[in-house]
mmCIF file of C-alpha atoms in Angstrom:
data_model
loop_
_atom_site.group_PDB
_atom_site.id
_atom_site.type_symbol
_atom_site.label_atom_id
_atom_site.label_comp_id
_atom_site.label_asym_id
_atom_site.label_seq_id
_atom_site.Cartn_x
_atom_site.Cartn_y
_atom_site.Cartn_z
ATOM 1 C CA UNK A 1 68.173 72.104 97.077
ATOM 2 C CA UNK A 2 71.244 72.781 99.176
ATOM 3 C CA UNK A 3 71.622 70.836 102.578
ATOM 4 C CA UNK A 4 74.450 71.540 104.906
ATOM 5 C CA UNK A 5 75.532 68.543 107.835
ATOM 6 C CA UNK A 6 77.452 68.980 110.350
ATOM 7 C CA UNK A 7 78.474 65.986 112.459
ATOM 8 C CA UNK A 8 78.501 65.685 115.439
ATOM 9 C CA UNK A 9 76.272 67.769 117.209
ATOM 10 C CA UNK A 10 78.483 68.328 119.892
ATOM 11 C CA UNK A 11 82.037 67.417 120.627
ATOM 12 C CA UNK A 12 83.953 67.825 124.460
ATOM 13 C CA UNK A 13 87.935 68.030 124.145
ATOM 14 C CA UNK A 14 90.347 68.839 127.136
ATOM 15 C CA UNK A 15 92.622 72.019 126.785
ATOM 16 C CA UNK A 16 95.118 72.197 124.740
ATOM 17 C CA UNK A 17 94.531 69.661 121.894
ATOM 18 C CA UNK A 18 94.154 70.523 118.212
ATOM 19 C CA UNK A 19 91.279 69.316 116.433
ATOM 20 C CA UNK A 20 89.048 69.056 113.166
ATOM 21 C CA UNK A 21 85.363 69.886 112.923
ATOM 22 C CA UNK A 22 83.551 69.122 109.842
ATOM 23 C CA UNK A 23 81.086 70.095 107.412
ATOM 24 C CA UNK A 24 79.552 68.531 103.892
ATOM 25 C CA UNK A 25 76.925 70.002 101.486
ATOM 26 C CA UNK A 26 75.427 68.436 98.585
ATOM 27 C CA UNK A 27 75.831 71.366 95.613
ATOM 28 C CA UNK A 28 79.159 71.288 94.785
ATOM 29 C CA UNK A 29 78.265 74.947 92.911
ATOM 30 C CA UNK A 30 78.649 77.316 95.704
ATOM 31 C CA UNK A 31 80.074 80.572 95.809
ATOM 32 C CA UNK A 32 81.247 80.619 99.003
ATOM 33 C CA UNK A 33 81.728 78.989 102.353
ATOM 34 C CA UNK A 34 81.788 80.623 105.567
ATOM 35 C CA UNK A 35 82.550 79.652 109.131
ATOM 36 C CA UNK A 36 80.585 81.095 112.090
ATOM 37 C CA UNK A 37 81.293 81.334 115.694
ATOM 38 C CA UNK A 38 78.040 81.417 118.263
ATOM 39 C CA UNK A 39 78.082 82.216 121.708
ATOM 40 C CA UNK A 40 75.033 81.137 124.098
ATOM 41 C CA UNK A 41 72.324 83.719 123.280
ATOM 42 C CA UNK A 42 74.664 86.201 120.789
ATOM 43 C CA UNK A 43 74.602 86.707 116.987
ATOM 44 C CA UNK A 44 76.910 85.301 114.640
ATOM 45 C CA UNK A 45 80.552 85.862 113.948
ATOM 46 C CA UNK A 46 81.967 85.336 110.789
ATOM 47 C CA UNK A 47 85.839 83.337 111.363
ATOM 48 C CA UNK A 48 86.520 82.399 107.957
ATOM 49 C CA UNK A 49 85.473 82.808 104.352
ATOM 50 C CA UNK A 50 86.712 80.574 101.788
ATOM 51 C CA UNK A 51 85.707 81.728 97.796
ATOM 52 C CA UNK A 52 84.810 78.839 95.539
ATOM 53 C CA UNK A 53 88.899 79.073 93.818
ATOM 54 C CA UNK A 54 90.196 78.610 97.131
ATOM 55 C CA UNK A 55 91.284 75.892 98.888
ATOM 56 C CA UNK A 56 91.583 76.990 102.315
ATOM 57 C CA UNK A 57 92.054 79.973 104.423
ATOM 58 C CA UNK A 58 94.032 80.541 107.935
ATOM 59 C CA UNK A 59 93.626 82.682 110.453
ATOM 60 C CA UNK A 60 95.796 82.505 113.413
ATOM 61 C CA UNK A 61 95.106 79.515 115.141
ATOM 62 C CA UNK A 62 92.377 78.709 112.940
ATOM 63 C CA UNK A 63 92.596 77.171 109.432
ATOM 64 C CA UNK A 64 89.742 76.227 106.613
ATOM 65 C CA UNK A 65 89.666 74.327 103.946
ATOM 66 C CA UNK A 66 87.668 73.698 101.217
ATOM 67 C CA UNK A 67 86.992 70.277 98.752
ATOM 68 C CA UNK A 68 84.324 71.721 96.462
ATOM 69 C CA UNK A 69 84.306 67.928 94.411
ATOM 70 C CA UNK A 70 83.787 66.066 97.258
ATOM 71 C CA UNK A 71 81.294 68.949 99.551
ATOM 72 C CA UNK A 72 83.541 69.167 102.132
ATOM 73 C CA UNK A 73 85.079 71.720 104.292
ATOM 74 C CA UNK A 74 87.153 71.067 107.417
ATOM 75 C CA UNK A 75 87.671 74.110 109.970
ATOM 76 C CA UNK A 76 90.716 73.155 112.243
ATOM 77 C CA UNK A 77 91.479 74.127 115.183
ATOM 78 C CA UNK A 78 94.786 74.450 116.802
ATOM 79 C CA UNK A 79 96.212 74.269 120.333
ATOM 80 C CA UNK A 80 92.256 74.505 121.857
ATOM 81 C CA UNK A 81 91.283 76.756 124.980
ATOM 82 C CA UNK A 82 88.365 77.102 126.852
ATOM 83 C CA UNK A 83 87.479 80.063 125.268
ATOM 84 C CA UNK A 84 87.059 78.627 122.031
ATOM 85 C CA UNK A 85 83.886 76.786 123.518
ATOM 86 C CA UNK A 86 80.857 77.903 121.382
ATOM 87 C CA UNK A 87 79.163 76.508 118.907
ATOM 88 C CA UNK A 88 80.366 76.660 115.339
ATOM 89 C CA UNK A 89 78.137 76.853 111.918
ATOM 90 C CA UNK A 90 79.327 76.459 108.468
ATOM 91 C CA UNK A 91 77.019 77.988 105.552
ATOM 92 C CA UNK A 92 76.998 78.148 101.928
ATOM 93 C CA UNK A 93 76.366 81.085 99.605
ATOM 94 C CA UNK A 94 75.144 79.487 95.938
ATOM 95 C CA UNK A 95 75.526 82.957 94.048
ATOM 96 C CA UNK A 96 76.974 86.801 95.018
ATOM 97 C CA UNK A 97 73.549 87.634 96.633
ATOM 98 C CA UNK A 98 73.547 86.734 100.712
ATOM 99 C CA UNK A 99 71.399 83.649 100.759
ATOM 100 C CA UNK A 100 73.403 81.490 103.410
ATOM 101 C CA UNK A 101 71.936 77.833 103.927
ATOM 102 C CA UNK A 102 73.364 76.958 106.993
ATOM 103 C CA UNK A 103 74.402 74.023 108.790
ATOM 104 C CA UNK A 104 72.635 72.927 112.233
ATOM 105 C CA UNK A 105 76.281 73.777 114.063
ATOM 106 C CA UNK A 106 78.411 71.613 116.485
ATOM 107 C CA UNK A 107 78.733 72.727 120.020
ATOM 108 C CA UNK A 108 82.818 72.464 120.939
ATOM 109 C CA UNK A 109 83.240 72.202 124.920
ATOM 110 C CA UNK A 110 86.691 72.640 125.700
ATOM 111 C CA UNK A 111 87.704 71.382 128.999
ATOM 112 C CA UNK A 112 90.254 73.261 131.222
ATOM 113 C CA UNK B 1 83.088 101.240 112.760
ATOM 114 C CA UNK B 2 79.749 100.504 114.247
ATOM 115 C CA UNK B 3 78.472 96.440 114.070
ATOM 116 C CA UNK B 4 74.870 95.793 112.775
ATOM 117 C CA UNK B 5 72.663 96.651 115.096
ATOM 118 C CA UNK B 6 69.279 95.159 116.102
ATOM 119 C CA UNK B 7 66.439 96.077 118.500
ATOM 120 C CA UNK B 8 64.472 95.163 120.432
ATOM 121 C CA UNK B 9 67.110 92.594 121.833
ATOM 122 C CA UNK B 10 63.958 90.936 123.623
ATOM 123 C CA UNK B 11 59.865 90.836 122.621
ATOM 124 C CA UNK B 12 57.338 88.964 124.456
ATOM 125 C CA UNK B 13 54.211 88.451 122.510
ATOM 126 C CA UNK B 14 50.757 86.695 122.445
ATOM 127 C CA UNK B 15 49.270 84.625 119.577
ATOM 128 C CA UNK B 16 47.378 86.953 117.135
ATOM 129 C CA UNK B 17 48.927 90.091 117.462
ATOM 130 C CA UNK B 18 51.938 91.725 115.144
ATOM 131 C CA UNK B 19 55.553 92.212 115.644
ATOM 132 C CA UNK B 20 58.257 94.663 113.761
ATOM 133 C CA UNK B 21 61.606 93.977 114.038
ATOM 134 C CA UNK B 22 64.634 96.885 112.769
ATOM 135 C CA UNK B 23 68.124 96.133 111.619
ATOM 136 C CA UNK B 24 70.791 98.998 110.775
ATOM 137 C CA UNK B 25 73.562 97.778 108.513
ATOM 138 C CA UNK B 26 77.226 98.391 109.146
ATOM 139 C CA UNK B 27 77.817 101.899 107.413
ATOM 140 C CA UNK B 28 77.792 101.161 103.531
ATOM 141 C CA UNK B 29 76.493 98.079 103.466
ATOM 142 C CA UNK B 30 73.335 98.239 101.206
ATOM 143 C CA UNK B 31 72.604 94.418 101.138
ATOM 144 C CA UNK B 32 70.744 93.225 104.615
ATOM 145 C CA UNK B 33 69.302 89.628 105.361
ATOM 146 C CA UNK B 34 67.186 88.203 107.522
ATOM 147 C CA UNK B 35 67.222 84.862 109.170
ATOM 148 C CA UNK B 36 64.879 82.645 111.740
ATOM 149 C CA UNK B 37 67.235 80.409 114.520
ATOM 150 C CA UNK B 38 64.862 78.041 116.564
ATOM 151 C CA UNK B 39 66.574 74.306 118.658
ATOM 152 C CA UNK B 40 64.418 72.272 115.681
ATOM 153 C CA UNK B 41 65.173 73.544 111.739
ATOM 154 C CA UNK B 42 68.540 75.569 113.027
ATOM 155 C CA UNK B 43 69.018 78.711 111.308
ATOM 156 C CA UNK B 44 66.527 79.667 107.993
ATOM 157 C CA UNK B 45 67.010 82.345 105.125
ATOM 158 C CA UNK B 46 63.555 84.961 105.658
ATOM 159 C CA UNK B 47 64.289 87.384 103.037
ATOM 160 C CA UNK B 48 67.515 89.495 101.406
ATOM 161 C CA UNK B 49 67.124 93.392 100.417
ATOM 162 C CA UNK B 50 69.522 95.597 98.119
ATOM 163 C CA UNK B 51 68.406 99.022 97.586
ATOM 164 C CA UNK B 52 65.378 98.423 98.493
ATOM 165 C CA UNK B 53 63.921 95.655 96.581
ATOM 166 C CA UNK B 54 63.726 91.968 97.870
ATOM 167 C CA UNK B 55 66.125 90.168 95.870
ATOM 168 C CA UNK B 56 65.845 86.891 97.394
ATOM 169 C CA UNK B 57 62.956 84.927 99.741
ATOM 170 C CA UNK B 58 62.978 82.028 101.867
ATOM 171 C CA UNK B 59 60.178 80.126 102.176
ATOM 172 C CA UNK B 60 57.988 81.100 104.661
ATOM 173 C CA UNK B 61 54.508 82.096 104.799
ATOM 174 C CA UNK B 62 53.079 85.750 103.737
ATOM 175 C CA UNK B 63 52.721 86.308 107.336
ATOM 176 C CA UNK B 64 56.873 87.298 107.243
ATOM 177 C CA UNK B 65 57.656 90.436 105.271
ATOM 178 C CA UNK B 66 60.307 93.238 105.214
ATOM 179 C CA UNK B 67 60.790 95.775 103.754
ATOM 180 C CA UNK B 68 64.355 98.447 103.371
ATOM 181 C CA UNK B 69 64.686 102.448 103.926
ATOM 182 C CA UNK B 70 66.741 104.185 101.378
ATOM 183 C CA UNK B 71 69.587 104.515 104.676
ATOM 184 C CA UNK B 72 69.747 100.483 103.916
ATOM 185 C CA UNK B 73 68.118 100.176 107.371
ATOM 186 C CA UNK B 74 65.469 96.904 107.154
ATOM 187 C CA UNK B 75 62.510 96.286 109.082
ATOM 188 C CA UNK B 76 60.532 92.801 109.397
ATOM 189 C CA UNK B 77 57.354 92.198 110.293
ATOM 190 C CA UNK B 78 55.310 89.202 111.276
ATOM 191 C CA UNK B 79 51.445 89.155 111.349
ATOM 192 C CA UNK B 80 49.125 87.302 113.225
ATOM 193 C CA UNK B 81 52.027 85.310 115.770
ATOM 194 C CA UNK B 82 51.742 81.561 116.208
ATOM 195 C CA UNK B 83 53.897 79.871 118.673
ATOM 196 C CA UNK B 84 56.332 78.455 116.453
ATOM 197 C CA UNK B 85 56.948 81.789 115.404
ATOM 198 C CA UNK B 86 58.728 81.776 118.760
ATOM 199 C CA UNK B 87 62.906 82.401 117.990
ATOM 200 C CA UNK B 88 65.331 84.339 117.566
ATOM 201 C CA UNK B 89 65.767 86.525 114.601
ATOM 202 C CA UNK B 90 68.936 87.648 113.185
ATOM 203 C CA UNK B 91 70.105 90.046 110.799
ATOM 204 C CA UNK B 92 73.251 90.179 108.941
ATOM 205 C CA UNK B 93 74.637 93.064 106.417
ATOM 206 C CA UNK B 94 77.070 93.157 103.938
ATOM 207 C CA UNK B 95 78.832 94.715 101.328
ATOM 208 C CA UNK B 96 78.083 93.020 97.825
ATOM 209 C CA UNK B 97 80.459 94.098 94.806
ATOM 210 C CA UNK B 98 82.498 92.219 92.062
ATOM 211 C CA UNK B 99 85.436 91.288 93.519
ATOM 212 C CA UNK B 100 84.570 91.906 97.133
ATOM 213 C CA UNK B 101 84.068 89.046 99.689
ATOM 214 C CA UNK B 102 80.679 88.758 100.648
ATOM 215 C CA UNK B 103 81.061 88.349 104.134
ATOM 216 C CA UNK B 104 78.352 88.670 106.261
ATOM 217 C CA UNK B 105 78.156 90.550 109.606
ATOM 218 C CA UNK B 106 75.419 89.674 111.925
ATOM 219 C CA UNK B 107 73.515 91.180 115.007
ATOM 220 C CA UNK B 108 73.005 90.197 118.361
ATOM 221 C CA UNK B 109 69.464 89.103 117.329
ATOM 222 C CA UNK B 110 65.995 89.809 118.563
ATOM 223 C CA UNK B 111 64.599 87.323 120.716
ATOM 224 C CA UNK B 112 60.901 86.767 120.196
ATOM 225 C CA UNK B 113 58.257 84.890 122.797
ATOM 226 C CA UNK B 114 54.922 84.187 121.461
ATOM 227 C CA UNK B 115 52.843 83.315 124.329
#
């Protein structure tokens, strides 16, 4: 069975600093991995998808990577703002259908 | 393009009675999902349909069931509410093919009291 951790829970950084927020799972045979962005009280946005053959992705000031061996995936997170408080979920997809087993998130506080 | 959209955004309910949820997909997306967020177990797979048919199932009691219209819109519905069925249920679409990334776009959610 598939189980996605996410440590820590939460994490408070002042403004401007770049930082790393991590995620394991214990099947190396995924399909996918995909990072999420939640607001308080809003649905999901997807930030990043990283196939199974790739080893990371980028996407402005954000940048994923991807360790399928070891069940590890790193989303970074460059020159931080306020605005990027939320909290962020990684999931796995084990096959092309849509299952997603998700992790329980870590809730980013950036301070002005 | 329109997002996935979800309604009711809010549902108060009491223990015992029956609640139906509706998703509409993004435009063309034929594969919708279903998930259960609560502060305890995080966010849980409830069910996956693709033209129709359930292809996958989480596992939850027979109380949860969907269903999907041939428009790809999906309904859920949950019988006889306990508390813990208290949370907030999202939906996600998206469009499955070889060689397309399956990225999946979610709602805003329906949040669901049981009282």
């Amino acid at each position: 069975k598939q189980e996605v951790t996410q440590i820590p829970a939460a994490l408070s950084v002042p403004e401007g600093e770049n930082l790393v927020l991590n995620c394991s799972f214990t099947d190396s045979a995924i399909y996918n991995l995909q990072w999420f962005r939640q607001d308080p009280g809003k649905g999901l946005t997807s930030l990043l998808l990283i196939q199974s053959s790739q080893r990371e992705q980028t996407s402005g000031r954000l940048n994923a990577s991807l360790d399928k061996s070891s069940g590890r995936s790193t989303l970074y997170i460059a020159a931080s703002q306020p605005g990027d408080s939320a909290t962020y979920l990684c999931a796995v997809s084990t096959g092309a259908n849509s299952k997603l087993t998700f992790g329980k998130g870590i809730t980013l506080s950036v301070r002005p | 393009k329109a997002g996935v959209t979800q309604t009711p955004r809010y549902l108060i309910k009491t223990r015992g009675q029956q609640v139906t949820l509706s998703c509409s997909p993004i435009s063309g997306h034929r594969s919708v999902s279903w998930y259960q967020q609560t502060p305890g177990q995080g966010l849980q797979f409830l069910f996956e349909y693709f033209s129709e048919t359930q292809r996958n199932k989480g596992n939850f009691p027979g109380r949860f069931s969907g269903r999907q219209f041939s428009n790809s819109r999906s309904e859920m519905n949950v019988s006889t509410l306990e508390l813990g069925d208290s949370a907030l249920y999202l939906c996600a679409s998206s469009l499955i093919g070889r060689g397309i990334q399956n990225i999946q776009y979610f709602g805003a959610g329906t949040r669901l009291s049981v009282l």
